[in-house]
Amino acid sequence: RSSTPEPIGAYPRRRRPRGPMAAEKAVAVVGKEPVVRPSTTTVCSSSAAVRLKCAEGGDGLDNKPMRQVDRQTGALELYASSDALMQWVPKFDWGHVAYWCRMPIFRARLFRNKEAFTIGGLNRCYVEQVFPQGEDLLTAIVWWRKRVREEGKGFAIFEAGFDTTGLVYLTEPPRCAIDAESGEVEADGEEEISRKRALHMQRRGMDARWKKKGLSPDLLAKIASAEASGQDRRRRGEEWALRGGWVAAPPGAMAAATPRVTVNVAKHNEYQKHCGCK
């Protein structure tokens, strides 16, 4: 080896980038893999970026929202930050944010992409997570994004409830669908939430009346099981035809958004009520 020292300045130092582009190219190290973290963390971010954001705190992630339970009806409401939700989901409609910040989320359905949901419906999800106590929407979104490694991948549907009874399964629950690829959000609005709330309360009233009439718990469980089976069939696009039973959907038409059946079931049922069912 040569004992002659290397000349000073043989390897010039790289200049550190400055300006607004430097923040976007900031690099954080998780374990041994460097992860490029964007300036803002959204619903489209990767799991590594979301975990870093959670470690730093802020944006409504530090404290749980306040919960209010009505002692008479059992209605449950959460008071989460709408600003924090909008920071994570910038394309959320402002008219819907006020309602979804107060609704508890009891179930999350995860899909590979939106196409998987469009083709297979709700049953095509690869993960179905239940939150027994009910979580705010932002907490459920962060739980989802922590489990998606790639940025801009995934599609999720969050199902809300109305009270401390938890998951809504005998009637249709309010739903919020988020596409991580585009950041678009499709959520039930005020009118649709009110309609589903009325159906839920009506179903709870039926349970109360049946209990007063002395129906046994086993019979109530059988009724609930039959109604749950009917809800599952309707999600697959099937309809109940009088004196005909369940009418199956044609192949390839199982999309939950626009289910189609082979016949006009409403017209058939109306005809049976006036002419056939005597």
XYZ file of C-alpha atoms in Angstrom:
278
model
C 0.000 0.000 0.000
C 1.083 3.537 -0.662
C 1.598 5.627 2.450
C 0.900 8.816 0.523
C -2.298 10.396 1.849
C -5.078 11.104 -0.583
C -5.408 14.747 -1.597
C -8.031 16.748 0.213
C -11.119 17.335 -1.858
C -10.682 14.263 -4.052
C -14.273 13.229 -3.273
C -16.425 16.357 -3.263
C -19.421 16.369 -0.961
C -22.924 16.282 -2.408
C -24.924 19.394 -1.919
C -28.025 19.007 0.197
C -31.235 19.756 -1.789
C -33.094 22.852 -0.767
C -36.462 24.352 -1.492
C -39.987 22.849 -1.515
C -38.902 19.694 -3.365
C -36.600 18.705 -0.513
C -39.528 18.028 1.847
C -41.192 15.727 -0.659
C -38.018 13.673 -1.026
C -37.326 13.330 2.684
C -36.179 9.818 3.520
C -37.027 8.006 6.742
C -35.487 4.673 7.700
C -37.694 1.848 9.002
C -35.585 -1.119 10.028
C -33.040 -1.527 7.234
C -35.164 -0.380 4.274
C -35.217 3.329 3.402
C -38.744 4.583 2.790
C -39.475 7.728 0.836
C -42.107 9.580 2.811
C -44.263 12.219 1.114
C -44.857 15.587 2.718
C -48.431 14.575 3.692
C -49.833 11.185 4.657
C -53.223 10.317 3.162
C -55.453 7.321 2.594
C -53.355 6.498 -0.481
C -50.076 6.190 1.471
C -48.205 2.945 2.074
C -48.138 1.087 5.373
C -44.586 2.261 6.125
C -45.523 5.923 5.715
C -48.661 5.489 7.825
C -46.755 3.790 10.646
C -44.223 6.623 10.647
C -47.028 9.151 10.846
C -48.621 7.277 13.734
C -45.276 7.198 15.557
C -44.960 10.972 15.182
C -48.538 11.562 16.378
C -50.785 14.468 15.558
C -53.645 14.768 13.048
C -56.181 13.416 15.539
C -54.293 10.154 16.163
C -53.191 10.833 19.735
C -56.533 10.826 21.541
C -59.688 8.781 21.138
C -62.848 10.756 20.317
C -65.479 11.334 22.979
C -68.336 8.814 23.073
C -71.924 9.599 24.030
C -74.506 6.900 24.749
C -78.212 7.597 25.198
C -79.313 5.714 28.313
C -82.870 5.217 27.063
C -82.366 4.214 23.428
C -78.732 3.078 23.529
C -77.878 5.342 20.577
C -74.120 5.770 20.211
C -72.409 8.858 18.803
C -68.726 9.717 18.479
C -67.271 13.209 18.323
C -64.220 12.928 16.077
C -62.325 15.709 14.302
C -63.626 16.489 10.827
C -60.430 18.389 9.974
C -58.279 15.355 10.775
C -60.494 13.144 8.617
C -60.258 15.591 5.711
C -56.457 15.651 5.983
C -56.334 11.882 5.570
C -59.133 11.731 2.966
C -58.981 15.027 1.027
C -61.653 13.954 -1.498
C -64.276 13.269 1.174
C -67.414 15.313 0.512
C -67.775 18.065 3.099
C -71.512 17.458 3.253
C -70.930 13.866 4.374
C -67.979 14.384 6.716
C -70.130 15.892 9.457
C -72.222 12.705 9.655
C -69.420 10.180 9.334
C -67.384 11.826 12.088
C -70.187 10.940 14.507
C -70.957 7.409 13.345
C -69.273 4.378 14.967
C -67.672 1.903 12.555
C -68.315 -1.731 13.448
C -66.964 -3.560 10.396
C -64.357 -3.052 7.666
C -64.236 -5.108 4.461
C -60.937 -5.024 2.547
C -60.562 -5.744 -1.172
C -57.578 -5.956 -3.517
C -59.057 -3.227 -5.700
C -62.391 -1.731 -6.688
C -62.768 -4.151 -9.571
C -62.797 -7.112 -7.160
C -65.733 -5.556 -5.311
C -67.582 -4.641 -8.517
C -67.380 -8.203 -9.824
C -67.837 -10.218 -6.642
C -69.727 -7.896 -4.300
C -69.263 -7.741 -0.538
C -68.476 -11.449 -0.233
C -65.342 -10.997 -2.365
C -63.418 -9.261 0.458
C -60.204 -10.933 1.591
C -60.392 -9.516 5.144
C -63.450 -8.788 7.268
C -62.587 -6.992 10.507
C -65.172 -6.362 13.234
C -64.788 -3.580 15.818
C -67.045 -4.712 18.705
C -67.033 -1.403 20.587
C -67.297 0.792 17.491
C -64.434 2.983 16.260
C -64.378 6.345 14.542
C -63.843 6.326 10.792
C -60.313 7.752 10.941
C -59.157 4.995 13.319
C -60.628 2.364 10.995
C -58.923 3.948 7.973
C -55.534 4.009 9.711
C -56.012 0.359 10.733
C -56.595 -0.466 7.063
C -53.656 1.492 5.647
C -51.252 -0.053 8.168
C -51.881 -3.394 6.454
C -51.375 -2.348 2.820
C -47.700 -2.361 1.853
C -47.936 -0.593 -1.513
C -48.961 3.002 -2.042
C -52.167 3.626 -3.959
C -53.405 0.045 -3.608
C -56.543 -1.337 -2.007
C -60.269 -0.726 -1.691
C -62.240 -0.768 1.553
C -65.858 -0.555 2.657
C -66.631 0.600 6.191
C -69.986 -0.286 7.759
C -71.379 1.871 10.544
C -73.953 1.259 13.259
C -76.414 3.278 15.276
C -76.319 2.051 18.886
C -74.570 -0.117 21.428
C -76.090 -3.291 19.960
C -73.104 -3.212 17.614
C -72.984 -4.631 14.116
C -76.065 -4.102 11.936
C -76.793 -7.369 10.138
C -80.606 -7.766 10.047
C -80.973 -4.563 8.027
C -78.631 -2.728 5.668
C -75.955 -0.679 7.492
C -74.621 2.714 6.363
C -71.566 2.202 4.141
C -68.549 4.275 3.173
C -66.354 3.019 0.301
C -62.826 4.397 -0.221
C -60.569 3.658 -3.185
C -56.868 4.064 -2.322
C -55.902 4.117 -5.991
C -57.762 7.339 -6.779
C -58.657 8.599 -3.305
C -62.335 8.763 -4.275
C -65.005 8.258 -1.610
C -68.568 6.956 -2.005
C -70.481 7.353 1.257
C -74.129 7.367 2.235
C -75.534 10.846 2.710
C -78.000 12.243 5.228
C -81.108 10.942 3.487
C -79.778 7.404 3.040
C -78.476 7.238 6.611
C -81.852 8.371 7.934
C -83.631 5.731 5.865
C -81.376 2.958 7.151
C -81.715 4.228 10.721
C -85.510 4.063 10.454
C -85.360 0.460 9.186
C -82.995 -0.469 12.010
C -85.256 1.071 14.660
C -88.289 -0.620 13.111
C -86.522 -3.984 13.319
C -85.581 -3.362 16.961
C -89.231 -2.560 17.690
C -90.277 -5.886 16.175
C -87.886 -7.697 18.528
C -89.371 -5.881 21.506
C -92.948 -6.775 20.476
C -92.042 -10.410 19.923
C -90.464 -10.607 23.361
C -93.626 -9.156 24.933
C -95.689 -11.838 23.194
C -93.568 -14.487 24.877
C -91.589 -15.840 21.933
C -88.790 -18.096 23.094
C -85.136 -17.103 22.576
C -84.674 -20.111 20.282
C -87.485 -18.965 17.995
C -86.126 -15.400 17.948
C -82.705 -16.770 17.021
C -84.244 -18.751 14.134
C -86.031 -15.629 12.861
C -82.820 -13.624 13.039
C -80.912 -16.372 11.231
C -83.513 -16.469 8.442
C -83.403 -12.690 8.034
C -79.605 -12.699 7.952
C -79.723 -15.365 5.237
C -82.169 -13.213 3.270
C -79.892 -10.182 3.558
C -76.979 -12.248 2.283
C -79.022 -13.418 -0.720
C -80.049 -9.867 -1.554
C -76.429 -8.745 -1.434
C -75.721 -11.392 -4.070
C -78.411 -9.860 -6.301
C -81.242 -12.334 -5.589
C -84.882 -11.346 -4.988
C -87.836 -13.083 -3.349
C -90.720 -13.849 -5.715
C -94.137 -14.747 -4.299
C -95.043 -18.380 -4.990
C -91.695 -18.731 -6.709
C -89.044 -18.477 -4.021
C -85.653 -16.848 -4.486
C -84.834 -15.743 -8.026
C -81.118 -16.117 -8.705
C -79.102 -13.405 -10.389
C -77.619 -14.192 -13.834
C -73.892 -15.106 -13.997
C -71.598 -12.085 -13.880
C -74.244 -9.775 -12.383
C -73.313 -10.105 -8.707
C -72.112 -6.513 -8.272
C -73.444 -5.187 -4.979
C -73.855 -1.684 -6.390
C -76.269 -2.632 -9.214
C -77.702 -6.137 -8.700
C -79.911 -7.463 -11.514
C -82.230 -10.437 -11.689
C -83.690 -12.340 -14.610
C -87.320 -11.187 -14.123
C -89.149 -8.100 -12.889
C -89.778 -9.354 -9.360
C -91.752 -6.283 -8.231
C -94.162 -6.633 -11.143
C -94.470 -10.382 -10.541
C -95.225 -9.894 -6.834
C -97.836 -7.232 -7.580
C -99.554 -9.569 -10.009
C -99.547 -12.399 -7.481
C -101.077 -10.170 -4.801
C -104.006 -9.179 -7.034
C -104.573 -12.344 -9.040
C -102.526 -15.309 -7.887
C -102.509 -15.293 -4.057
C -106.176 -15.986 -3.161
